[in-house]
N, CA, C and O atoms as a MOPAC input file, in Angstrom:
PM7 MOZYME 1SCF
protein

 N    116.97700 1    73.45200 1   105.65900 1
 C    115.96500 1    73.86700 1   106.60200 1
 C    116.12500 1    75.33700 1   106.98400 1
 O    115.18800 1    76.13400 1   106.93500 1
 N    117.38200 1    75.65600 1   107.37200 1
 C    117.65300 1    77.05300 1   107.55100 1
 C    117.19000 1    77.95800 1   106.34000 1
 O    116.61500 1    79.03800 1   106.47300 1
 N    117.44100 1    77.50700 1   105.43500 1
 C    116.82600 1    78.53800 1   104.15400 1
 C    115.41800 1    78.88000 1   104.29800 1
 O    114.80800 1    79.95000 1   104.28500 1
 N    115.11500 1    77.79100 1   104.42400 1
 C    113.51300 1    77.89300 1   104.27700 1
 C    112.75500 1    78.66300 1   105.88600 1
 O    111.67200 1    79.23000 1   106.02900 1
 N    113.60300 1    78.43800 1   106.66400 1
 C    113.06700 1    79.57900 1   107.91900 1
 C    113.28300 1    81.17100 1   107.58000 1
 O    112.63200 1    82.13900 1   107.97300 1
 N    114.54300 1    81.09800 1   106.62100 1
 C    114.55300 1    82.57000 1   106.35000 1
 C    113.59300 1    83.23800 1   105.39500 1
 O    113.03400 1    84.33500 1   105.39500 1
 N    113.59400 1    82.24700 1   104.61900 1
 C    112.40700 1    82.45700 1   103.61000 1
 C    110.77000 1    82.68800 1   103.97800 1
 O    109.98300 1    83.47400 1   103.45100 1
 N    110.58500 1    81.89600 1   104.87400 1
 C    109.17100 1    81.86200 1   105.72900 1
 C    109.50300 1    83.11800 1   106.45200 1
 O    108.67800 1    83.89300 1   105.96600 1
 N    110.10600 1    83.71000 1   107.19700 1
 C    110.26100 1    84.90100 1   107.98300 1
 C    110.58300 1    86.29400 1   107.41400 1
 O    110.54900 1    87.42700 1   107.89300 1
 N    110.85100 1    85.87300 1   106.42200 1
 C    110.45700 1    87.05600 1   105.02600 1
 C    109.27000 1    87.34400 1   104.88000 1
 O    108.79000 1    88.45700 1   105.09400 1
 N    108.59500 1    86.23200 1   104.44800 1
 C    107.18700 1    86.60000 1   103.70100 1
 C    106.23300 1    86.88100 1   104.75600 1
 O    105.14600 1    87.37800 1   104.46200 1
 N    106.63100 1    86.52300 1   106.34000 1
 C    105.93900 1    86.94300 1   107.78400 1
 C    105.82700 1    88.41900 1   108.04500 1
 O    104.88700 1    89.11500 1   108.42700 1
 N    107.58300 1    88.79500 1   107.58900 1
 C    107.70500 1    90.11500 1   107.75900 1
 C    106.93700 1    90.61100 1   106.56100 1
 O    105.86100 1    91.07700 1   106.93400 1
 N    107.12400 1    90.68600 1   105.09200 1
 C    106.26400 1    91.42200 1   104.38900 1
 C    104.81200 1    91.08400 1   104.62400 1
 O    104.16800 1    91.97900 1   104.07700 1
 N    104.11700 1    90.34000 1   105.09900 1
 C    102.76800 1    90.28800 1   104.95500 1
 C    102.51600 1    91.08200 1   106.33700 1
 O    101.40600 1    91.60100 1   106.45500 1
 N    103.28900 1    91.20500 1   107.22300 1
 C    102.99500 1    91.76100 1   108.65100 1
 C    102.97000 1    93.58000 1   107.87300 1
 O    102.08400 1    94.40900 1   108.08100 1
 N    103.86600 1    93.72400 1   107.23500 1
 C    104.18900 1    94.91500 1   106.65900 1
 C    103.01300 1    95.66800 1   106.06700 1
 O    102.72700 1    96.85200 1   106.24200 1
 N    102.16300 1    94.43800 1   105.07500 1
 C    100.88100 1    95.28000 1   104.42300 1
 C     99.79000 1    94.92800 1   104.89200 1
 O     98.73600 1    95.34800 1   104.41300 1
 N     99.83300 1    94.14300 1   105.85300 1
 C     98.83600 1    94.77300 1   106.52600 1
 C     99.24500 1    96.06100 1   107.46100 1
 O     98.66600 1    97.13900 1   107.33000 1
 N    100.13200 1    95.88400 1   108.26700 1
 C    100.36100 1    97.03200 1   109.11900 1
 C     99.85300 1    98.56100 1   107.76900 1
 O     98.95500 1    99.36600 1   108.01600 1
 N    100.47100 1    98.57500 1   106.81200 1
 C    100.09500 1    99.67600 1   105.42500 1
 C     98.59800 1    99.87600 1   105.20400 1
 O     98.10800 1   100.99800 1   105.07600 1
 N     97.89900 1    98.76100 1   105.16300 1
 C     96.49100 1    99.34800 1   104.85900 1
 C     95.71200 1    99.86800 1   106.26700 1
 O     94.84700 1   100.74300 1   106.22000 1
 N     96.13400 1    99.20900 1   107.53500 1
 C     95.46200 1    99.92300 1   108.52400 1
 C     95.82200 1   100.81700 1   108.40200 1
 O     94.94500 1   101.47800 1   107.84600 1
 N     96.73300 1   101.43700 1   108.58800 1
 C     97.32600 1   102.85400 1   108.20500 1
 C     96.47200 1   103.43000 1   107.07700 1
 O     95.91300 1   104.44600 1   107.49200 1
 N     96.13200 1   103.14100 1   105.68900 1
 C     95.74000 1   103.68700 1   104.98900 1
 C     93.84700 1   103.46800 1   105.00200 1
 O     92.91800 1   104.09300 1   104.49100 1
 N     93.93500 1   102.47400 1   105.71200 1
 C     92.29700 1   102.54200 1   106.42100 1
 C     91.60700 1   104.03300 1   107.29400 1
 O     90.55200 1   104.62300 1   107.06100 1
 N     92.67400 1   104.32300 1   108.35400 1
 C     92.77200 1   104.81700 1   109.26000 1
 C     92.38600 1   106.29100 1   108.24200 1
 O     91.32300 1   106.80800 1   107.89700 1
 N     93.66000 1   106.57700 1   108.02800 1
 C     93.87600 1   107.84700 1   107.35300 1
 C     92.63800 1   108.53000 1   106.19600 1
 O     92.41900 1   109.71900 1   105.96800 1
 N     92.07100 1   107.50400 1   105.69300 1
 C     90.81700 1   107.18900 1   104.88700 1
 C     89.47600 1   108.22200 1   105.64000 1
 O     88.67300 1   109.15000 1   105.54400 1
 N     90.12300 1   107.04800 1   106.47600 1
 C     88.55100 1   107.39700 1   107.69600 1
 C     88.64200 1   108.84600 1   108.41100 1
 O     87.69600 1   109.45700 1   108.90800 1
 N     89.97400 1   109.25300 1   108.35100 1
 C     89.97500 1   110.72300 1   109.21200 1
 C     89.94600 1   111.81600 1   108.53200 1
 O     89.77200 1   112.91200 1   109.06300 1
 N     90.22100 1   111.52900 1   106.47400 1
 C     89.84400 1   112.21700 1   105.86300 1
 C     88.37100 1   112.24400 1   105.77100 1
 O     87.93700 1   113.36900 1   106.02100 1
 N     87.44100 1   111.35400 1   105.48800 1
 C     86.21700 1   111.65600 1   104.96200 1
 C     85.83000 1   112.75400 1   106.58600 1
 O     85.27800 1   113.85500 1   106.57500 1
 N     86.26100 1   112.10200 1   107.63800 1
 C     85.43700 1   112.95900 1   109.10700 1
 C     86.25000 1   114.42000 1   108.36300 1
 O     85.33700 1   115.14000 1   107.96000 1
 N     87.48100 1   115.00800 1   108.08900 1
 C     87.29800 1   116.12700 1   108.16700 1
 C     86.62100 1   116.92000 1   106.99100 1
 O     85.96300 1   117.95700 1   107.07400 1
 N     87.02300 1   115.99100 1   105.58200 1
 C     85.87300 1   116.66800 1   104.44500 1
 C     84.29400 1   116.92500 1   105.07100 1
 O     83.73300 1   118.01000 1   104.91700 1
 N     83.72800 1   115.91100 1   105.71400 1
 C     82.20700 1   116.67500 1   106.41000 1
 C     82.57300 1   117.64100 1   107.08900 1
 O     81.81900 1   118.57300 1   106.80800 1
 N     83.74100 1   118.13000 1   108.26400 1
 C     83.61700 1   119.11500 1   108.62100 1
 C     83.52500 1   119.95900 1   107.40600 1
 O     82.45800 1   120.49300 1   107.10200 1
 N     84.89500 1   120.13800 1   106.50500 1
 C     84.68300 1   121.32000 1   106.06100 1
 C     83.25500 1   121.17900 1   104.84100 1
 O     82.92800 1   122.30400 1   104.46100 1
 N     82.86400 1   120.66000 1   104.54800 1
 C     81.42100 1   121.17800 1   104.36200 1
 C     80.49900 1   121.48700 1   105.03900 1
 O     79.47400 1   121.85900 1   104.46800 1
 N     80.54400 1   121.44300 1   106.31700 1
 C     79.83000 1   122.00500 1   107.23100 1
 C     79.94100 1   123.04100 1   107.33300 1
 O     78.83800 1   123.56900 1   107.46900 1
 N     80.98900 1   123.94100 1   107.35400 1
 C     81.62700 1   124.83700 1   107.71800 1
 C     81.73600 1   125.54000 1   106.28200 1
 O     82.18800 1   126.68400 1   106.27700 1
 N     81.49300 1   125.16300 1   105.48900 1
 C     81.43800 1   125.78200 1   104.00000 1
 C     83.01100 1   126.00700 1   103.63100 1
 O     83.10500 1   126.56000 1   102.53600 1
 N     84.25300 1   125.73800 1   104.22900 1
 C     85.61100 1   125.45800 1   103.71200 1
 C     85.70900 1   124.92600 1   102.37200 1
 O     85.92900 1   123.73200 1   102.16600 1
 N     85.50800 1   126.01000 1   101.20900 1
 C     85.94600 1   124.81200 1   100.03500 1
 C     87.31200 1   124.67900 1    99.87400 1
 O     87.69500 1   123.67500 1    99.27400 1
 N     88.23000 1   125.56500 1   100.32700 1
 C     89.46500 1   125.37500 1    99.98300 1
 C     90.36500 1   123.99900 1   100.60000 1
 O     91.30600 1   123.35800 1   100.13300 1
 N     89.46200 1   123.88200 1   102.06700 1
 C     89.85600 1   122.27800 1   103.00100 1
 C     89.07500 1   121.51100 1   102.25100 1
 O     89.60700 1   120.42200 1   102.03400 1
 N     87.95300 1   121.64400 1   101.73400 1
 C     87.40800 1   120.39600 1   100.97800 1
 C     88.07800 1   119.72800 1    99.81300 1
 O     88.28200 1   118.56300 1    99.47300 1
 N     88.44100 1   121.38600 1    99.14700 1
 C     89.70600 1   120.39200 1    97.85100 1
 C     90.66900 1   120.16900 1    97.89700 1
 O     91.23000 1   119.69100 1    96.91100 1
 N     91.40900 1   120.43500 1    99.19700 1
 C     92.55500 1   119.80000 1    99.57200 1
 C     92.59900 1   118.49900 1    99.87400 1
 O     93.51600 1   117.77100 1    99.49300 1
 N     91.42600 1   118.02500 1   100.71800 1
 C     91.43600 1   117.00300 1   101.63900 1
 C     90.68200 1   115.91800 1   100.03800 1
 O     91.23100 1   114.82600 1    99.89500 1
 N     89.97400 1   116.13500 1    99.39300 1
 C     89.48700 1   115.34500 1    98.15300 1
 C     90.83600 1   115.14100 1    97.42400 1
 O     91.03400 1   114.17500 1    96.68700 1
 N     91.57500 1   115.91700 1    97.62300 1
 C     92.90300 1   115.41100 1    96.25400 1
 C     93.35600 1   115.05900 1    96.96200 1
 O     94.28700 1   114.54300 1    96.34400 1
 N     93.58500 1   114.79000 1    98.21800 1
 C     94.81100 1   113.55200 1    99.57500 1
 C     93.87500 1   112.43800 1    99.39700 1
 O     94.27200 1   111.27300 1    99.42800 1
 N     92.61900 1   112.75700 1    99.20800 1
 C     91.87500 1   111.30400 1    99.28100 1
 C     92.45700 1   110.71100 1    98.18000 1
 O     93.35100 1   109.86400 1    98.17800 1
 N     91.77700 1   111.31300 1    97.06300 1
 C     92.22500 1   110.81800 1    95.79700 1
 C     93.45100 1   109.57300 1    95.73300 1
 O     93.40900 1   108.37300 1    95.46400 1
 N     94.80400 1   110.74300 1    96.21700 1
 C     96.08900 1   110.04100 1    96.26700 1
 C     96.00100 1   108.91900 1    97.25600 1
 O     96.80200 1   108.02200 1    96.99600 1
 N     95.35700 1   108.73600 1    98.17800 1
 C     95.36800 1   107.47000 1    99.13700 1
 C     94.97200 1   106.38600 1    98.14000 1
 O     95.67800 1   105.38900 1    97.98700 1
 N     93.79500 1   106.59100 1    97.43300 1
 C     93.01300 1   105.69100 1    96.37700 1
 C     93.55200 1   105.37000 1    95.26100 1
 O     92.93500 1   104.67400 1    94.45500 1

């Protein structure tokens, strides 16, 4: 029985883990695309292709 609590509290902790990872990578998602519109607003291409190749790497 003890095994199997450790075992269940493993897979609690890793599943708590990715999700906790994709909000994070939800999040981060979402605060890139808000600043790529800034910098096209602002005509920044050099923040635009920065922030497109961090996107990229999130994806």
């Amino acid at each position: 029985m003890d095994k199997m609590k450790v075992t269940y509290e493993a897979m609690l902790s890793l599943t708590a883990e990715m999700v906790w990872d994709e909000a994070i990578k939800k999040h981060r998602t979402l605060r890139i695309y808000e600043e790529i519109d800034k910098a096209l607003a602002a005509g920044d291409e050099n923040t635009f292709h920065q922030l497109t190749n961090e996107l990229k790497t999130l994806q």
